[in-house]
mmCIF file of C-alpha atoms and ligand atoms in Angstrom:
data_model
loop_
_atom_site.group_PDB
_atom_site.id
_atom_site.type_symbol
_atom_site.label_atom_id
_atom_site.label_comp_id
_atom_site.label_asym_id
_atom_site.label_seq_id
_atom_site.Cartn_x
_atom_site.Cartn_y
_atom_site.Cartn_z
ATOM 1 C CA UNK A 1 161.419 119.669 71.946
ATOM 2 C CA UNK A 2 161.049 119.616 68.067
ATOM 3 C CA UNK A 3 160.991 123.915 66.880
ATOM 4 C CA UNK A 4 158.562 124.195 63.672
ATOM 5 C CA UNK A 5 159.362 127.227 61.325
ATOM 6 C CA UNK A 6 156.092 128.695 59.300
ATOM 7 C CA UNK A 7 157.899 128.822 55.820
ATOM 8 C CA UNK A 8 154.782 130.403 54.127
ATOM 9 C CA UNK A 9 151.557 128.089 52.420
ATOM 10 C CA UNK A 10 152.090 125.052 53.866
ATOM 11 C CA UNK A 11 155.830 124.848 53.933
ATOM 12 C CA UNK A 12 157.044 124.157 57.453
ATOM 13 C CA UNK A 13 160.937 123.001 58.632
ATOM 14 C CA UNK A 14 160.860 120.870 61.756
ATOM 15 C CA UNK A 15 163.759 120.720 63.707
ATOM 16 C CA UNK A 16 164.070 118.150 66.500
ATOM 17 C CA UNK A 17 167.064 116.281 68.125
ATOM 18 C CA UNK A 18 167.776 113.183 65.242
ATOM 19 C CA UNK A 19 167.172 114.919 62.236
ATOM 20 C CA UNK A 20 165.529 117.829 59.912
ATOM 21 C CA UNK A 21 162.546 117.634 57.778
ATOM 22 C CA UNK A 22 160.865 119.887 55.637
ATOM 23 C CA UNK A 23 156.851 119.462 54.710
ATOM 24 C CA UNK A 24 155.823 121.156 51.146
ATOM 25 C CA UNK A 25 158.339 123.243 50.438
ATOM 26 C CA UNK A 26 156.523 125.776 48.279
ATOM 27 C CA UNK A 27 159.158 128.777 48.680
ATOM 28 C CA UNK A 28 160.548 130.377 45.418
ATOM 29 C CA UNK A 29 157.366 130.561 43.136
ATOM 30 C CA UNK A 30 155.717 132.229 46.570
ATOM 31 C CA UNK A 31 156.413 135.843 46.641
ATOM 32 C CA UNK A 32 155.660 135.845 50.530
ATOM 33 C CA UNK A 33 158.236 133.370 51.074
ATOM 34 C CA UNK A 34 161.227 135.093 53.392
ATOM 35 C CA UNK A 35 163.698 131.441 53.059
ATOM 36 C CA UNK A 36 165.337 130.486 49.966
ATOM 37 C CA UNK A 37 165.922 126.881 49.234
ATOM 38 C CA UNK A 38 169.635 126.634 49.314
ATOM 39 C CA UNK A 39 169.038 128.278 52.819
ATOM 40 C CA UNK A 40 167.803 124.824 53.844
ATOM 41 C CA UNK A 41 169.386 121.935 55.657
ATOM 42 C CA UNK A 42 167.328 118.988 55.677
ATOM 43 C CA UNK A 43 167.508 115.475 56.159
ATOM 44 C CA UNK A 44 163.988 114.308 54.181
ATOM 45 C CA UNK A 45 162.038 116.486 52.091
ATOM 46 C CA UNK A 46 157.928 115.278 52.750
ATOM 47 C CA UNK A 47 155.571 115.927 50.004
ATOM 48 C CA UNK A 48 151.283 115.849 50.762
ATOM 49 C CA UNK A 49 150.918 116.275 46.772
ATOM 50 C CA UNK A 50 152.340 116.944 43.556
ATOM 51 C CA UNK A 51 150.103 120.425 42.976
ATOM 52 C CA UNK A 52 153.349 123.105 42.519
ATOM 53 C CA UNK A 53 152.517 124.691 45.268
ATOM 54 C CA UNK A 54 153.390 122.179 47.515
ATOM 55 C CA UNK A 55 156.345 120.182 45.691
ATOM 56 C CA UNK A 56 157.269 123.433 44.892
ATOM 57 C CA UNK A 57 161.386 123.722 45.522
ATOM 58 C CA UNK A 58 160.803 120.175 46.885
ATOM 59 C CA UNK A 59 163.173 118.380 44.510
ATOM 60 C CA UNK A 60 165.923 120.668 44.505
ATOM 61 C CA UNK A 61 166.408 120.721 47.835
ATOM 62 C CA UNK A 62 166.563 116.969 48.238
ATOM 63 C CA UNK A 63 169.276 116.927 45.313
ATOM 64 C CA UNK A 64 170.816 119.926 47.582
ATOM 65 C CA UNK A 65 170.891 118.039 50.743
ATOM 66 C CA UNK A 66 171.236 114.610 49.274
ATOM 67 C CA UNK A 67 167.585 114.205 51.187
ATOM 68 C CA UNK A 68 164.984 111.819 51.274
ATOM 69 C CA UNK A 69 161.328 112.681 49.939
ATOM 70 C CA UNK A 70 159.242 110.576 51.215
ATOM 71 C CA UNK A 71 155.657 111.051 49.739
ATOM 72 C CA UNK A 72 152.728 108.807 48.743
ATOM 73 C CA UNK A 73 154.580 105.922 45.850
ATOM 74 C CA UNK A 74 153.180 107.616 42.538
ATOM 75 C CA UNK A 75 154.444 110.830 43.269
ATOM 76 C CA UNK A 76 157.884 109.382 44.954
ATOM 77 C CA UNK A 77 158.089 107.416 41.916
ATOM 78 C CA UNK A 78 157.589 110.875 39.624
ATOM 79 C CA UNK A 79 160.573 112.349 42.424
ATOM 80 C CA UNK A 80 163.014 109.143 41.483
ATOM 81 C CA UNK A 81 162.726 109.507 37.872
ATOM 82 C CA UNK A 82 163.848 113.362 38.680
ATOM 83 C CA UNK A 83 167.241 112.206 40.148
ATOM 84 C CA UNK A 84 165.829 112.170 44.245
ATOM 85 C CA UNK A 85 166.468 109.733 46.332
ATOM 86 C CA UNK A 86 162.611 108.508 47.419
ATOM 87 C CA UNK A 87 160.583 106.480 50.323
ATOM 88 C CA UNK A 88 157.675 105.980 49.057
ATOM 89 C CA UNK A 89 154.894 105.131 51.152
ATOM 90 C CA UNK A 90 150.831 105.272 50.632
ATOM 91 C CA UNK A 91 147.877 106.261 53.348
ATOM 92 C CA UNK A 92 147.731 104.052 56.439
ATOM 93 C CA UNK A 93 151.371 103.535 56.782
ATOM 94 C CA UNK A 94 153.679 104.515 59.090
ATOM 95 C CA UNK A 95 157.238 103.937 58.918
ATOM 96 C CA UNK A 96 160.132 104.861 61.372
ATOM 97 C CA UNK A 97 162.929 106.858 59.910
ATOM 98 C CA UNK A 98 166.585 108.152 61.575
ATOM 99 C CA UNK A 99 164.268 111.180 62.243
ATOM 100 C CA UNK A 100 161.470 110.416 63.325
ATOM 101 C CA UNK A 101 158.045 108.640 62.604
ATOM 102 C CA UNK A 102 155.991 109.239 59.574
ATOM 103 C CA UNK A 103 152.219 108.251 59.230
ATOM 104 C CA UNK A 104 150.492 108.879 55.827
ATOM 105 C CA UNK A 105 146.626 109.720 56.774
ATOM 106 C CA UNK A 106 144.429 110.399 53.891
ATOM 107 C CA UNK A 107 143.235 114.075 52.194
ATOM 108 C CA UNK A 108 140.455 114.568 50.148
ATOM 109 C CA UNK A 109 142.131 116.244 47.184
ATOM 110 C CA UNK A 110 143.396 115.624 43.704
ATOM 111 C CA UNK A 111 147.228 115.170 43.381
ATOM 112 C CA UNK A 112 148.962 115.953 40.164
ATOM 113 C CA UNK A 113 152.484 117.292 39.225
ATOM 114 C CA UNK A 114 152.877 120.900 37.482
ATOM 115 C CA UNK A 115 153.431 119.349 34.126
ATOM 116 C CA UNK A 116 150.371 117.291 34.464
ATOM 117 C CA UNK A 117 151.808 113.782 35.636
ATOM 118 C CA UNK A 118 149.391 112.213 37.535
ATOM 119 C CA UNK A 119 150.810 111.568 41.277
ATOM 120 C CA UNK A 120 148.156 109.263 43.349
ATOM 121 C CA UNK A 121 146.069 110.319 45.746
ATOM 122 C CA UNK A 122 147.256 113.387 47.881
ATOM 123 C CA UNK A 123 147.908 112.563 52.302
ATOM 124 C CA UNK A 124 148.475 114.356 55.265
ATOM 125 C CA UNK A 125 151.596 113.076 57.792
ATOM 126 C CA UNK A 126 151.684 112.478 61.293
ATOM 127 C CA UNK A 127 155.325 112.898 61.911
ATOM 128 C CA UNK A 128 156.470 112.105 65.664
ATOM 129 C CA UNK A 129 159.862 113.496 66.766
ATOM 130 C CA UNK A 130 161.325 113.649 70.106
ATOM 131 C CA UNK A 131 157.959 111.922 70.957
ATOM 132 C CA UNK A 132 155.996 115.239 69.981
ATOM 133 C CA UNK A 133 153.069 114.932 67.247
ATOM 134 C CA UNK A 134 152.532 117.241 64.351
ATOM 135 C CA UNK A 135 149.460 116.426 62.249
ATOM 136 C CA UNK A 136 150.003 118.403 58.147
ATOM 137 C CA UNK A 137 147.071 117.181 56.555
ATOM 138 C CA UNK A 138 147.801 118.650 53.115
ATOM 139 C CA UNK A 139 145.090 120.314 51.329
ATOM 140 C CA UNK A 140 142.014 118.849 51.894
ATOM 141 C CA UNK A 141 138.402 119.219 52.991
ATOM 142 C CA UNK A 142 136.742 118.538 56.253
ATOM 143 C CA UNK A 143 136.305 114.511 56.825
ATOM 144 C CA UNK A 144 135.004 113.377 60.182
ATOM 145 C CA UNK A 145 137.921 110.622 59.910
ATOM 146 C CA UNK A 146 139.721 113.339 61.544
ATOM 147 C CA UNK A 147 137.969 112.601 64.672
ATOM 148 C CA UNK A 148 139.749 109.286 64.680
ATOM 149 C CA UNK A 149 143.256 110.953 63.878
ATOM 150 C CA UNK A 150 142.648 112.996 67.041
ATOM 151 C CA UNK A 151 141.513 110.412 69.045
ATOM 152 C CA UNK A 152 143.826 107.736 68.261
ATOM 153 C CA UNK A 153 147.404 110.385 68.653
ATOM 154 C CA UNK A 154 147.942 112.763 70.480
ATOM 155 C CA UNK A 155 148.313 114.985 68.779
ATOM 156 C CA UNK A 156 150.747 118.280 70.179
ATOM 157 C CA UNK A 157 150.468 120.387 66.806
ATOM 158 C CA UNK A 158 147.954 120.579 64.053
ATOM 159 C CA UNK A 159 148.712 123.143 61.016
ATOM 160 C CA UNK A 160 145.581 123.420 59.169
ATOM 161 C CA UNK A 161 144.442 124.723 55.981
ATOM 162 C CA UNK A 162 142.175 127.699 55.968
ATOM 163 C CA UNK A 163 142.186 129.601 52.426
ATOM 164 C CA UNK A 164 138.627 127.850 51.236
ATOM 165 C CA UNK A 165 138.168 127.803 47.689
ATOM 166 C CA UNK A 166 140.876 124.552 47.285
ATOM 167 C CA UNK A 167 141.080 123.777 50.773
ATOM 168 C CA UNK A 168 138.588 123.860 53.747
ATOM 169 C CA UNK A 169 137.709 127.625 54.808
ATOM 170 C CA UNK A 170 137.822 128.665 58.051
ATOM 171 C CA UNK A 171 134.269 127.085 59.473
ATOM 172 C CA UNK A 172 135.681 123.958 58.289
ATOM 173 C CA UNK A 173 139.076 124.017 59.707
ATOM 174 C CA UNK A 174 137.645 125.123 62.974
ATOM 175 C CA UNK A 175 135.230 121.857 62.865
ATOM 176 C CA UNK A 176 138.567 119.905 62.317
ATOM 177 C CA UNK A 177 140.423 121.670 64.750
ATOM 178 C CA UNK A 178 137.557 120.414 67.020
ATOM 179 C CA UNK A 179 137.505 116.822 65.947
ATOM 180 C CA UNK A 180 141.814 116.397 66.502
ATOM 181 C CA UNK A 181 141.414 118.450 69.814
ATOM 182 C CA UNK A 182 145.289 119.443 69.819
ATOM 183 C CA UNK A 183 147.466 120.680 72.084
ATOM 184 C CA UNK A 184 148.460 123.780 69.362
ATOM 185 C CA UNK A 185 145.972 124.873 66.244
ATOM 186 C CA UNK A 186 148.455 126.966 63.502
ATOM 187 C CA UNK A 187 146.619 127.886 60.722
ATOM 188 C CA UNK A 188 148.282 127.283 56.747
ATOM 189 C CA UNK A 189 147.228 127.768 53.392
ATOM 190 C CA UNK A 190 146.166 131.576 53.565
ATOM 191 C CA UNK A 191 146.678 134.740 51.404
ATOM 192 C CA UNK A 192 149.501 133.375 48.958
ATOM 193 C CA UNK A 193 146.780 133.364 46.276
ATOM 194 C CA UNK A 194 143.857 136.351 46.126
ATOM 195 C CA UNK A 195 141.657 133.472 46.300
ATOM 196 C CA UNK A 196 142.489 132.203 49.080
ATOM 197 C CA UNK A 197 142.988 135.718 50.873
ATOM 198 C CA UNK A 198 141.039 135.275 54.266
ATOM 199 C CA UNK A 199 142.336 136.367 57.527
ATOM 200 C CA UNK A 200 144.287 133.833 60.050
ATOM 201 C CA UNK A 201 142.819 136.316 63.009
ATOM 202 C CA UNK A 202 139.532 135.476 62.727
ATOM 203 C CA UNK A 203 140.259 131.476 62.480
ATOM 204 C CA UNK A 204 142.439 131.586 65.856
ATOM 205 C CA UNK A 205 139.537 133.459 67.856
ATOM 206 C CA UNK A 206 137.044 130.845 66.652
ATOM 207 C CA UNK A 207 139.421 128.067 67.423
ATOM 208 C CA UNK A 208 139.884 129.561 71.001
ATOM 209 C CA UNK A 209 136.132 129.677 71.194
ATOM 210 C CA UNK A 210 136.292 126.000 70.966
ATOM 211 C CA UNK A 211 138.088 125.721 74.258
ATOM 212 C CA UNK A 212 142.051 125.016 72.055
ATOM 213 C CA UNK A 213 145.189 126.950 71.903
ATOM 214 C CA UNK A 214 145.706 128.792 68.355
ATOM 215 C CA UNK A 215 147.810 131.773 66.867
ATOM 216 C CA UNK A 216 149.473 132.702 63.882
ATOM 217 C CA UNK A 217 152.708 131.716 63.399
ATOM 218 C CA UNK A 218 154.170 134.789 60.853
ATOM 219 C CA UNK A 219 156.283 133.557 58.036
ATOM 220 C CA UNK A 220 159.650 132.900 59.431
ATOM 221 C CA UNK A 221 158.886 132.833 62.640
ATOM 222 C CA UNK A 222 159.643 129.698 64.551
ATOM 223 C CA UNK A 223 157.466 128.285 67.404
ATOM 224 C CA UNK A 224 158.820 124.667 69.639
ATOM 225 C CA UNK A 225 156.174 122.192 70.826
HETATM 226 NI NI1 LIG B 1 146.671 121.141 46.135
HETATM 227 MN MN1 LIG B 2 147.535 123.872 47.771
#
């Protein structure tokens, strides 16, 4: 049974039985973060997007942990000329790692690194460990493609993006939230910013409302699926 922390944004650590993985590791330029990135013991580092909230400490901790990021090619190409060790991979593909199974789905977004680069276009991951489903699909808006994400997995865990302004609000998440039918709704992508201040209560009663399972997961606070 994989355990997902919330590390704050969209930062999560999944833990499951072959390996560790972290997912946008946004922690030291986020005041709200409680986990520092030495803290972290990893075994591939997964980027959606180069935006610096999401790559965030993502290099340093793959140097740390002699770590994989695997992310979509022009942004694991911006991570190997940093000194990482990369799998790059674009939207559509899936690939089998030690730990686990990683599916690149697409994210309607822009994708660039904090100095500008440009990095491709941004994705969301399916990752499957110990045969449980987690659906990240980075920042984006709304797409009715997710219907076909939720019908074609399973899907045990969808964190989903809820700030608005830069992401989908909360009317929107709750429409995708319907469309991927999970087993678990966790909402992401809330508060760090004053722009993106909205509260995670209101989405998890909505979500209910549809019929799913949804809470907040606090920042630290670890939840197995
Ligand atoms: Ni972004
Ligand atoms: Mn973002």
């Amino acid at each position: 049974m994989p355990k997902l922390t919330y590390l704050g944004h969209s930062a999560f650590l999944i833990e499951g039985n072959a390996g560790s993985v972290v997912i946008d590791p946004f922690l030291s330029g986020n005041p709200l973060a409680v986990t520092k990135p030495e803290e972290l013991a990893v075994d591939a580092v997964l980027l959606t997007h180069g935006h610096g909230d999401h790559i965030g400490d993502g290099l340093e901790i793959a140097k740390n942990n002699s770590a994989l990021v695997v992310a979509p090619f022009e942004l694991a190409n911006y991570c190997a000329e940093r000194g990482a060790q990369v799998h790059p991979m674009h939207i559509g593909g899936a690939h089998n790692f030690p730990f686990g199974r990683v599916k690149l789905t697409i994210a309607h977004h822009g994708s660039c690194a904090p100095d500008g680069t440009y990095t491709g276009n941004p994705c969301g991951f399916l990752l499957t460990m110990d045969d449980k489903i987690l659906y990240h699909p980075g920042d984006t808006a709304l797409f009715y493609d997710m219907k076909l994400i939720g019908d074609m997995n399973p899907i045990d865990v969808a964190v989903l993006p809820i700030g608005d302004n830069f992401t989908m609000g909360i009317d929107d998440a709750v429409k995708a939230a319907e469309l991927l039918h999970p087993k678990l709704v966790i909402p992401m992508h809330y508060k760090t910013f004053e722009v993106i201040d909205v509260e995670p209560g209101e989405f998890v009663a909505k979500v209910r409302d549809q019929g799913l399972e949804s809470r907040v997961v606090g920042i630290g606070e670890a939840v197995e699926y």
